[in-house]
Coordinates of C-alpha atoms and ligand atoms in Angstrom, one line a residue:
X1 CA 18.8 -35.1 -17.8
X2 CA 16.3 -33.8 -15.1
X3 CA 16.2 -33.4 -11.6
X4 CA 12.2 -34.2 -11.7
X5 CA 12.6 -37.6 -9.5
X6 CA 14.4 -36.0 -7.0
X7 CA 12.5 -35.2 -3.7
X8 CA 12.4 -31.1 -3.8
X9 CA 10.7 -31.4 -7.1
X10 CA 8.5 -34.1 -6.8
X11 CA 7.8 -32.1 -3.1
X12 CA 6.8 -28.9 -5.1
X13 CA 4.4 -30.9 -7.5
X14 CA 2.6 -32.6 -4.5
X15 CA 3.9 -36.1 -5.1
X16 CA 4.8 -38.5 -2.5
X17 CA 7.9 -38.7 -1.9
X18 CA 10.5 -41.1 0.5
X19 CA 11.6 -38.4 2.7
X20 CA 10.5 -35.1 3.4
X21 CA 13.1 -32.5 1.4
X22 CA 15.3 -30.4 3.6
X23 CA 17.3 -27.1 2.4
X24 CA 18.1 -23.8 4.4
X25 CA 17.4 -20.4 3.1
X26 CA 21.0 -18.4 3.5
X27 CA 22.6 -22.4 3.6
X28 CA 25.7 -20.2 1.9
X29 CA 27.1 -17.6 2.9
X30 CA 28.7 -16.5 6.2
X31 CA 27.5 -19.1 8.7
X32 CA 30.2 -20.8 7.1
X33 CA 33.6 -20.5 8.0
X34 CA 34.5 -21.9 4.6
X35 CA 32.8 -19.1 2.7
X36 CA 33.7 -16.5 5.0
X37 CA 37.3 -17.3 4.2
X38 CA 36.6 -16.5 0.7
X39 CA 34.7 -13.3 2.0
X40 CA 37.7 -12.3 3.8
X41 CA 39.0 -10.4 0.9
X42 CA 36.3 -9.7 -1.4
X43 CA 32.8 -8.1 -1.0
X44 CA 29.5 -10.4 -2.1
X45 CA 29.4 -8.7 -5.6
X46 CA 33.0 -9.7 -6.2
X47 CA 31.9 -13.3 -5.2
X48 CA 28.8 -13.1 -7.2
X49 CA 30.8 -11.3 -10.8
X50 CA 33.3 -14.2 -10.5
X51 CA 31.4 -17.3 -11.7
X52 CA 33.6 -20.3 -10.4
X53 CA 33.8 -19.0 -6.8
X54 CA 29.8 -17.9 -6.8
X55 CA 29.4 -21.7 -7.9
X56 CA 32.0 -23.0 -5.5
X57 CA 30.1 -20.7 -2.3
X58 CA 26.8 -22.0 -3.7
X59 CA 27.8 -25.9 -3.2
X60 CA 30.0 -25.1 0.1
X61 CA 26.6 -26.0 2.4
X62 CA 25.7 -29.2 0.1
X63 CA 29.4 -30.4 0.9
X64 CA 28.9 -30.0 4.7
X65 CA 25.2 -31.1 5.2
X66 CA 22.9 -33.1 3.7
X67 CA 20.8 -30.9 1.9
X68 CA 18.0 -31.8 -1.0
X69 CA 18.2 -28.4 -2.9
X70 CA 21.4 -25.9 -3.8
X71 CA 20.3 -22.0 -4.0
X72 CA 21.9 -19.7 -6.7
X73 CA 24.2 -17.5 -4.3
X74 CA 23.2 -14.1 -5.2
X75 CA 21.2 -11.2 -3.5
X76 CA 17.7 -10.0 -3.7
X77 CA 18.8 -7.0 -5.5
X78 CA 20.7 -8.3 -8.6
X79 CA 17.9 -7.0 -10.7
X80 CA 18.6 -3.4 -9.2
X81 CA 21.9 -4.0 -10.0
X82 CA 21.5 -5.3 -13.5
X83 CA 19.3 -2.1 -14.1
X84 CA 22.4 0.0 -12.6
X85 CA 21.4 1.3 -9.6
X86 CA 24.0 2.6 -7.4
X87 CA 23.8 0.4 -4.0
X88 CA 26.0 -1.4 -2.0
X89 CA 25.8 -4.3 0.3
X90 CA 26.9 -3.1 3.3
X91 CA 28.0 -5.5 6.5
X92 CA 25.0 -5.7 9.2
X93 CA 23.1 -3.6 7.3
X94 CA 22.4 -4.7 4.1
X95 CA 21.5 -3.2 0.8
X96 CA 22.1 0.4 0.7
X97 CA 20.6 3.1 -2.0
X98 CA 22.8 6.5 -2.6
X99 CA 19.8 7.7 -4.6
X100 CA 16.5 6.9 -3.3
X101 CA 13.3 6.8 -5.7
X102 CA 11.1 9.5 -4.5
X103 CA 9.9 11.2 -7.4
X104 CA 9.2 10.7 -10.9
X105 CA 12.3 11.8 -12.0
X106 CA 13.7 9.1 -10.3
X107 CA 11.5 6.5 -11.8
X108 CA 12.1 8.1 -15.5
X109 CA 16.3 7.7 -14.4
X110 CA 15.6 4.1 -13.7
X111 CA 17.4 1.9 -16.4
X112 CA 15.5 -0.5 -18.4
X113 CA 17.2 -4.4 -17.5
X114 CA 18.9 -6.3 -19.8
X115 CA 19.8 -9.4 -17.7
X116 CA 21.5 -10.9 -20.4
X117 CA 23.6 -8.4 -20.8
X118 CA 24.1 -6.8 -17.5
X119 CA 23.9 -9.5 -15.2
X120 CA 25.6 -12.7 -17.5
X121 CA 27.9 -13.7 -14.8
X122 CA 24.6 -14.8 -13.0
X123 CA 23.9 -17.0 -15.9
X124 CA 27.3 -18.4 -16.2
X125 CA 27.3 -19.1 -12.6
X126 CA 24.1 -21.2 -13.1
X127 CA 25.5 -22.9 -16.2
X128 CA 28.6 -24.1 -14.5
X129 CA 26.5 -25.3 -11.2
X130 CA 24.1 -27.2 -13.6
X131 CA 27.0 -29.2 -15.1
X132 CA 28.5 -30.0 -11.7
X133 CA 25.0 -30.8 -9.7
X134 CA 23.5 -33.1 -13.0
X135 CA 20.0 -34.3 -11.9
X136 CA 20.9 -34.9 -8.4
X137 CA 20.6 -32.1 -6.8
X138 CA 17.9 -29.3 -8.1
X139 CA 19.3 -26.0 -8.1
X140 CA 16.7 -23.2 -6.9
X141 CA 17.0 -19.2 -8.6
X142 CA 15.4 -16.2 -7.0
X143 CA 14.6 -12.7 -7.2
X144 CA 13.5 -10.0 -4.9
X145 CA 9.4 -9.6 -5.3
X146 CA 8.5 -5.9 -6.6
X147 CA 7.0 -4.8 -3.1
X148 CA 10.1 -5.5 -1.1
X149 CA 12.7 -4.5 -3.9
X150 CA 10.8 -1.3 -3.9
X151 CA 10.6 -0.9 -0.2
X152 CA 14.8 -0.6 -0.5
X153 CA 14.6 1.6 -3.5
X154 CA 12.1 3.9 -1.8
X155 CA 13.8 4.0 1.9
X156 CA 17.6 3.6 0.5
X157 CA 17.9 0.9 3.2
X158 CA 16.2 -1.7 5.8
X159 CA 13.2 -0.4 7.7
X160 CA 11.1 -0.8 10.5
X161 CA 7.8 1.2 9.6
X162 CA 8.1 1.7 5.9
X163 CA 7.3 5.0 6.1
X164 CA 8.7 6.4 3.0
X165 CA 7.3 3.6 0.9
X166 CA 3.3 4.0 2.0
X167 CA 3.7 7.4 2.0
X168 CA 4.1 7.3 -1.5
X169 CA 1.3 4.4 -1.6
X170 CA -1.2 6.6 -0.2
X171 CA -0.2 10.2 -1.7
X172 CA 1.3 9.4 -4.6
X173 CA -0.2 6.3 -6.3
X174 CA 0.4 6.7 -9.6
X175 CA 4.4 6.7 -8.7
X176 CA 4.2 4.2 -7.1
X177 CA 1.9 2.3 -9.4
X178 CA 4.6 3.1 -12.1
X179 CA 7.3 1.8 -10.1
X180 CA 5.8 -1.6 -9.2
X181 CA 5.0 -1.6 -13.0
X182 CA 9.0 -1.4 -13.7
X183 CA 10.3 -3.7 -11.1
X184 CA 7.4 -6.7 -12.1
X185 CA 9.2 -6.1 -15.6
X186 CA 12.6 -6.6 -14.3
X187 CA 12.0 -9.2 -12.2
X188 CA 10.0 -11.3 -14.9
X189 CA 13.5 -10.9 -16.8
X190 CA 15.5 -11.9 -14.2
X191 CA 13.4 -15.0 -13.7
X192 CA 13.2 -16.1 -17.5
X193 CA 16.8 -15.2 -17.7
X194 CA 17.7 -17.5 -15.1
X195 CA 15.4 -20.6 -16.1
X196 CA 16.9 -20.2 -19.5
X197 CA 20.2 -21.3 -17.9
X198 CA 18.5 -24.2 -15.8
X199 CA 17.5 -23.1 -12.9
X200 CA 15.0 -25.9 -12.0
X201 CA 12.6 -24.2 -9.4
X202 CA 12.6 -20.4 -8.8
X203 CA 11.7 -18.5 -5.3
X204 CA 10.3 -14.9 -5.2
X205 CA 11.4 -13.7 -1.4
X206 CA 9.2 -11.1 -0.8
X207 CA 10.6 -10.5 2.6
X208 CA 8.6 -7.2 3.8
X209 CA 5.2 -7.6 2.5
X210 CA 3.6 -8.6 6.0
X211 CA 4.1 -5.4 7.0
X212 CA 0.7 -4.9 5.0
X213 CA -2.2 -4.3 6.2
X214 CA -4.4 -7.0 3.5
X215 CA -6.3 -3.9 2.0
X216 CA -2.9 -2.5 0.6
X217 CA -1.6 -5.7 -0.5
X218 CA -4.4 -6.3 -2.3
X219 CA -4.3 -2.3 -3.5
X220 CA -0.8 -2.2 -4.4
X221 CA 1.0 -5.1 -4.5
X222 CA -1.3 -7.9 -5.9
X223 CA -1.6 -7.4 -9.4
X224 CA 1.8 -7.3 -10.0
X225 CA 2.3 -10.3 -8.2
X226 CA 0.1 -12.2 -10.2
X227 CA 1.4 -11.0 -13.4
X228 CA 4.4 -12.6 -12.2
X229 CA 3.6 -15.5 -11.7
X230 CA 1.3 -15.9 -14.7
X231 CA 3.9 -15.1 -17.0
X232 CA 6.7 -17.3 -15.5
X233 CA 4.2 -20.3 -15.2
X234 CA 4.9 -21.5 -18.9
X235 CA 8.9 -22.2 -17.8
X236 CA 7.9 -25.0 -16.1
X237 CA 9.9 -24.4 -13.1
X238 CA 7.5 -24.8 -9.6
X239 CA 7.4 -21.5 -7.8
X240 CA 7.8 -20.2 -4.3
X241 CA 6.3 -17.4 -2.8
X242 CA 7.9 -16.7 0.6
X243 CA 7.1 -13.6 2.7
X244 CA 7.7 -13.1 6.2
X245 CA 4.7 -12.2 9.2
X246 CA 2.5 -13.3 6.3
X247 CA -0.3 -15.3 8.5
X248 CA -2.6 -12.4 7.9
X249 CA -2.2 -12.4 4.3
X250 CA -2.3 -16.2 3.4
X251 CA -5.8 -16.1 1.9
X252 CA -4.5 -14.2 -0.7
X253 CA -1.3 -15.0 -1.3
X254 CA -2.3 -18.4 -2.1
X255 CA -4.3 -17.2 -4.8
X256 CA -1.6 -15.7 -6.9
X257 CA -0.4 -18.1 -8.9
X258 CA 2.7 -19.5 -7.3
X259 CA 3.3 -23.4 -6.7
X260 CA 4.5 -23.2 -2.7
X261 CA 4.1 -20.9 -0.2
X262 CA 7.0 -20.2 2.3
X263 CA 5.9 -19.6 5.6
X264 CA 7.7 -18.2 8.6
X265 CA 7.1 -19.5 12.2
X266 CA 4.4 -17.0 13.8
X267 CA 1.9 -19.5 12.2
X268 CA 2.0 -22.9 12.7
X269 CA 2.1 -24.9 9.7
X270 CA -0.8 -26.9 10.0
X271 CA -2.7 -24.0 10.2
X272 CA -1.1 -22.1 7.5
X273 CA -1.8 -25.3 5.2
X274 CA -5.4 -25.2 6.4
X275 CA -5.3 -21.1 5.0
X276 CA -3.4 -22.2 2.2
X277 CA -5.5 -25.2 1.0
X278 CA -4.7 -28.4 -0.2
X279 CA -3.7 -27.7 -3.9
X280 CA -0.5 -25.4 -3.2
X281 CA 3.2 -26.7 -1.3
X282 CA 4.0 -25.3 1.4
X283 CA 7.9 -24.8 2.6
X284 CA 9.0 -24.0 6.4
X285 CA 8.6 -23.6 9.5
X286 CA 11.0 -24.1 12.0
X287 CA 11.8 -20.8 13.5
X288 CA 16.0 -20.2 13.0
X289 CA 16.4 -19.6 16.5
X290 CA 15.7 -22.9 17.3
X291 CA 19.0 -24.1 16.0
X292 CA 20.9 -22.3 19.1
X293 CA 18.8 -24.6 21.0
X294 CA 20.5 -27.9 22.9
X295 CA 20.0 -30.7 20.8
X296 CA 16.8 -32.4 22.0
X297 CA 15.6 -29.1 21.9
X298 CA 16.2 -29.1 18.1
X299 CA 14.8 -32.5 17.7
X300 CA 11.1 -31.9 19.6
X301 CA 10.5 -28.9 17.3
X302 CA 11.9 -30.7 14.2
X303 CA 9.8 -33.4 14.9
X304 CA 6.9 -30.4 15.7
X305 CA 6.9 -29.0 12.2
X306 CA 6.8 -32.5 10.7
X307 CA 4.0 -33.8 12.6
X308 CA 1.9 -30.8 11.5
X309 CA 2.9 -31.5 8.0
X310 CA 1.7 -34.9 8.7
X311 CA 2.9 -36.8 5.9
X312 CA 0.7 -35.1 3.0
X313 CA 2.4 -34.6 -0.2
X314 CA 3.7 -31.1 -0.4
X315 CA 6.1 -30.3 2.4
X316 CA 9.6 -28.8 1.9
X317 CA 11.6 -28.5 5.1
X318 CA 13.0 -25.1 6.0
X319 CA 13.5 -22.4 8.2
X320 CA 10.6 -19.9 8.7
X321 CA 13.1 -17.1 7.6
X322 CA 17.0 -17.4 6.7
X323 CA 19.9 -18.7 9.0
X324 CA 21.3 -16.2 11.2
X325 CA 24.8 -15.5 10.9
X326 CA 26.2 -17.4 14.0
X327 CA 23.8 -20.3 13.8
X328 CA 26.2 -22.6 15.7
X329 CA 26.9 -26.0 12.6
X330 CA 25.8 -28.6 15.0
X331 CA 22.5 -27.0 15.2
X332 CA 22.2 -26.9 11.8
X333 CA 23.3 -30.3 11.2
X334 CA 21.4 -31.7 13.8
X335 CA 18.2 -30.0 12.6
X336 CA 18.8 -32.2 9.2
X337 CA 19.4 -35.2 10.8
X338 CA 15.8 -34.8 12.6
X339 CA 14.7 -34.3 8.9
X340 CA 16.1 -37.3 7.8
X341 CA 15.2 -40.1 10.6
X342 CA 12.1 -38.3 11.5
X343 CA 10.9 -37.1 8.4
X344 CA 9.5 -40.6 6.4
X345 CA 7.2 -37.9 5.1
X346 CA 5.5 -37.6 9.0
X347 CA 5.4 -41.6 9.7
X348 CA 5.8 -41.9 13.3
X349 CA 6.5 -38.2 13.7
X350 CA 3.2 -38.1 15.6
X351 CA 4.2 -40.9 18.4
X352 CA 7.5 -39.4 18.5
X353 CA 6.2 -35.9 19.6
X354 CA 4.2 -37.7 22.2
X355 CA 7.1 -39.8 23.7
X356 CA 9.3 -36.4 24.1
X357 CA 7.2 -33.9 25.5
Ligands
CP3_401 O1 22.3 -19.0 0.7 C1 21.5 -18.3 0.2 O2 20.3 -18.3 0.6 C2 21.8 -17.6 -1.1 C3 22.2 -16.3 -1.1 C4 21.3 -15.2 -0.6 C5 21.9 -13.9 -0.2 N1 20.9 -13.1 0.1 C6 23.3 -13.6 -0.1 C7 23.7 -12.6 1.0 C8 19.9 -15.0 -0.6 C9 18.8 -16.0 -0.9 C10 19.7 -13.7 -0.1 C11 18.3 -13.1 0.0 C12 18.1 -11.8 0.6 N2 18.9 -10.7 0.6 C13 16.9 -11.4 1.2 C14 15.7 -12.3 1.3 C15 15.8 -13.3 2.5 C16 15.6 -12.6 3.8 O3 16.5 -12.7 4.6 O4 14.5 -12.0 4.0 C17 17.0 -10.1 1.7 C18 16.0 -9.3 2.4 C19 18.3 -9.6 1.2 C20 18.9 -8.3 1.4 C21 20.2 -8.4 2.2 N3 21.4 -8.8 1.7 C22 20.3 -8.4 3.6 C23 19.2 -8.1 4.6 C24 21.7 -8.7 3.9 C25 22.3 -8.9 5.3 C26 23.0 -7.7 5.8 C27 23.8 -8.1 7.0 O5 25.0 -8.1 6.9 O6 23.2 -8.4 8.0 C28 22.3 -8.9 2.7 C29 23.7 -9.3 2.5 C30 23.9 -10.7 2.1 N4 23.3 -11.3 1.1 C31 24.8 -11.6 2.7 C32 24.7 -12.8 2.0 C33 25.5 -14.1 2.2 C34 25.7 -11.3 4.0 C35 26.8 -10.5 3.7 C36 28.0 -11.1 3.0 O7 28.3 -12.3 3.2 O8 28.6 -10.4 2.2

């Protein structure tokens, strides 16, 4: 049984394929009013240590629209979880730290991860949505990249400037060289772990990184990316590196090892694909703000993202970052449907861009 044929997969390996493959990032969770019924009276981690309702909130969006890949529903920060550090998942917020790293004798307290062990329910979750998906419908698992797990651990929440976590960049490298060390550890766990249960594809969201200057992210983030990817390219499972505000950083990230690079909207994507060259995926680009648009609105831009894509093997559909939480359905829905009588891999996308604008 594989899932090989199917149009995400043979997107990621840069074979033609009939259609071009459509999934959302954040297709679960509270954009739904099915999963925010669930939500009601549990918190995500509840969701997410309870196997048969993580699987049931991870197929609620395939049920609804018409979607080419599921996503594992989890967080970024199950590693950090796993590992036993004390956050929470707060509402419009996000994660939270009570104990930020800031010194080495926070590093030294960090807990070595066991995924296995501490995080099995993840595992489970993955077994019983590979029994209930077969090889129809590919099931994607993710992890938090180092730099952006670390930019949490280090500012104990979401940031604008980052301050706390260049500060210790540029004044205390060796910390912070010892930290990225540990998190590129956990997350190569995490990532085995997961592909062990059958994850087919796997996606490292490396959310924060474009607020880089290329310098640093060569400096202090690169090698640890690469070793990454180098040691989860044996699984077998395509890879996809997706950052956000990356254009600046595009000639390097291509160069790290992973399969596809997510790109956000700031860039269009013929122009990130000319950055990225012709040997990696790419996934994207439709800005998620487009989806509050009227409907021909939705269908122009659709129709935008595919012509750029042009038909070349190697395009997976998605939003430049994740669904906002009141994404209205029909925009969502309709955005598919562009996908899917548009999106013959670009045929006739071109003419149809002319004939609506
Ligand atoms: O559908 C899916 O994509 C799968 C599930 C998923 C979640 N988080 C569940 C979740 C995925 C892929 C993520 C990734 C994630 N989490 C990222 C990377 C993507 C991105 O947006 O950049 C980041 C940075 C996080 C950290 C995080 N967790 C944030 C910023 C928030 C939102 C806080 C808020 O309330 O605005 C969360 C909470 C979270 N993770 C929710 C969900 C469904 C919402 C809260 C809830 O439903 O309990």
């Amino acid at each position: 049984m594989s899932t090989d044929s199917t149009r995400f997969m043979r997107a990621l390996r840069r074979l033609p394929v009939d259609q071009t493959p459509v999934w959302f990032m954040r297709q679960a969770g509270r954009v739904l009013p099915e999963y925010r019924a669930i939500r009601q009276d549990r918190t995500l981690l509840d969701i997410c240590r309870w196997p048969d309702l993580c699987a049931e909130v991870t197929l609620q969006p395939l049920r609804r629209f018409n979607l080419d890949a599921a996503i594992l529903f989890a967080d970024i920060m199950h590693p950090l979880i796993g590992a036993g550090v004390d956050l929470d998942i707060v509402d419009g917020a996000g994660p939270i730290i009570r104990t930020p790293v800031r010194s080495h004798q926070d590093l030294a307290a960090l807990q070595p991860l066991v995924p296995e062990e501490s995080l099995a329910f993840v595992f489970e979750t993955i077994r019983i949505l590979k029994s209930d998906l077969g090889d129809r419908v590919p099931l994607i698992g993710f992890s938090g990249a180092p730099f952006t797990l670390a930019s949490y651990l280090i500012e104990g929440k979401a940031s604008r400037d980052f301050v706390h976590t260049k500060a210790m960049m540029y004044s205390a490298p060796d910390l912070w060289h010892g930290l990225m060390q540990r998190l590129t550890e956990m997350v190569i766990a995490y990532l085995r772990a997961q592909r062990a249960a059958g994850v087919d594809a796997l996606q490292l969201f490396d959310s924060w990184v474009g607020c880089l200057a290329p310098r640093d992210y060569q400096r202090f983030v690169r090698p640890y990316l690469r070793r990454i990817f180098a040691a989860v390219a044996p699984l077998g499972a395509p890879v996809i590196h997706f950052g956000v505000n990356t254009a600046t950083l595009l000639h390097l990230m291509k160069d790290e090892g992973a399969d596809a690079i997510g790109v956000d909207w700031r860039i269009p994507l013929d122009d990130a694909w000319a950055i990225i060259g012709d040997d990696l995926a790419i996934q994207g680009n439709l800005d998620p703000t487009v989806l509050f648009g009227t409907p021909e609105f939705i269908a122009r831009e659709v129709a935008d993202v595919l012509a750029r894509a042009g038909g070349r093997p190697g395009h997976v559909f998605n939003l430049g970052h994740g669904l906002l939480p009141t994404t209205p359905l029909d925009g969502v829905e309709r955005a598919v449907d562009c996908v899917r009588t548009n999106g013959l891999a670009g045929r006739g996308v071109l003419e149809l861009v002319a004939a609506r604008t």
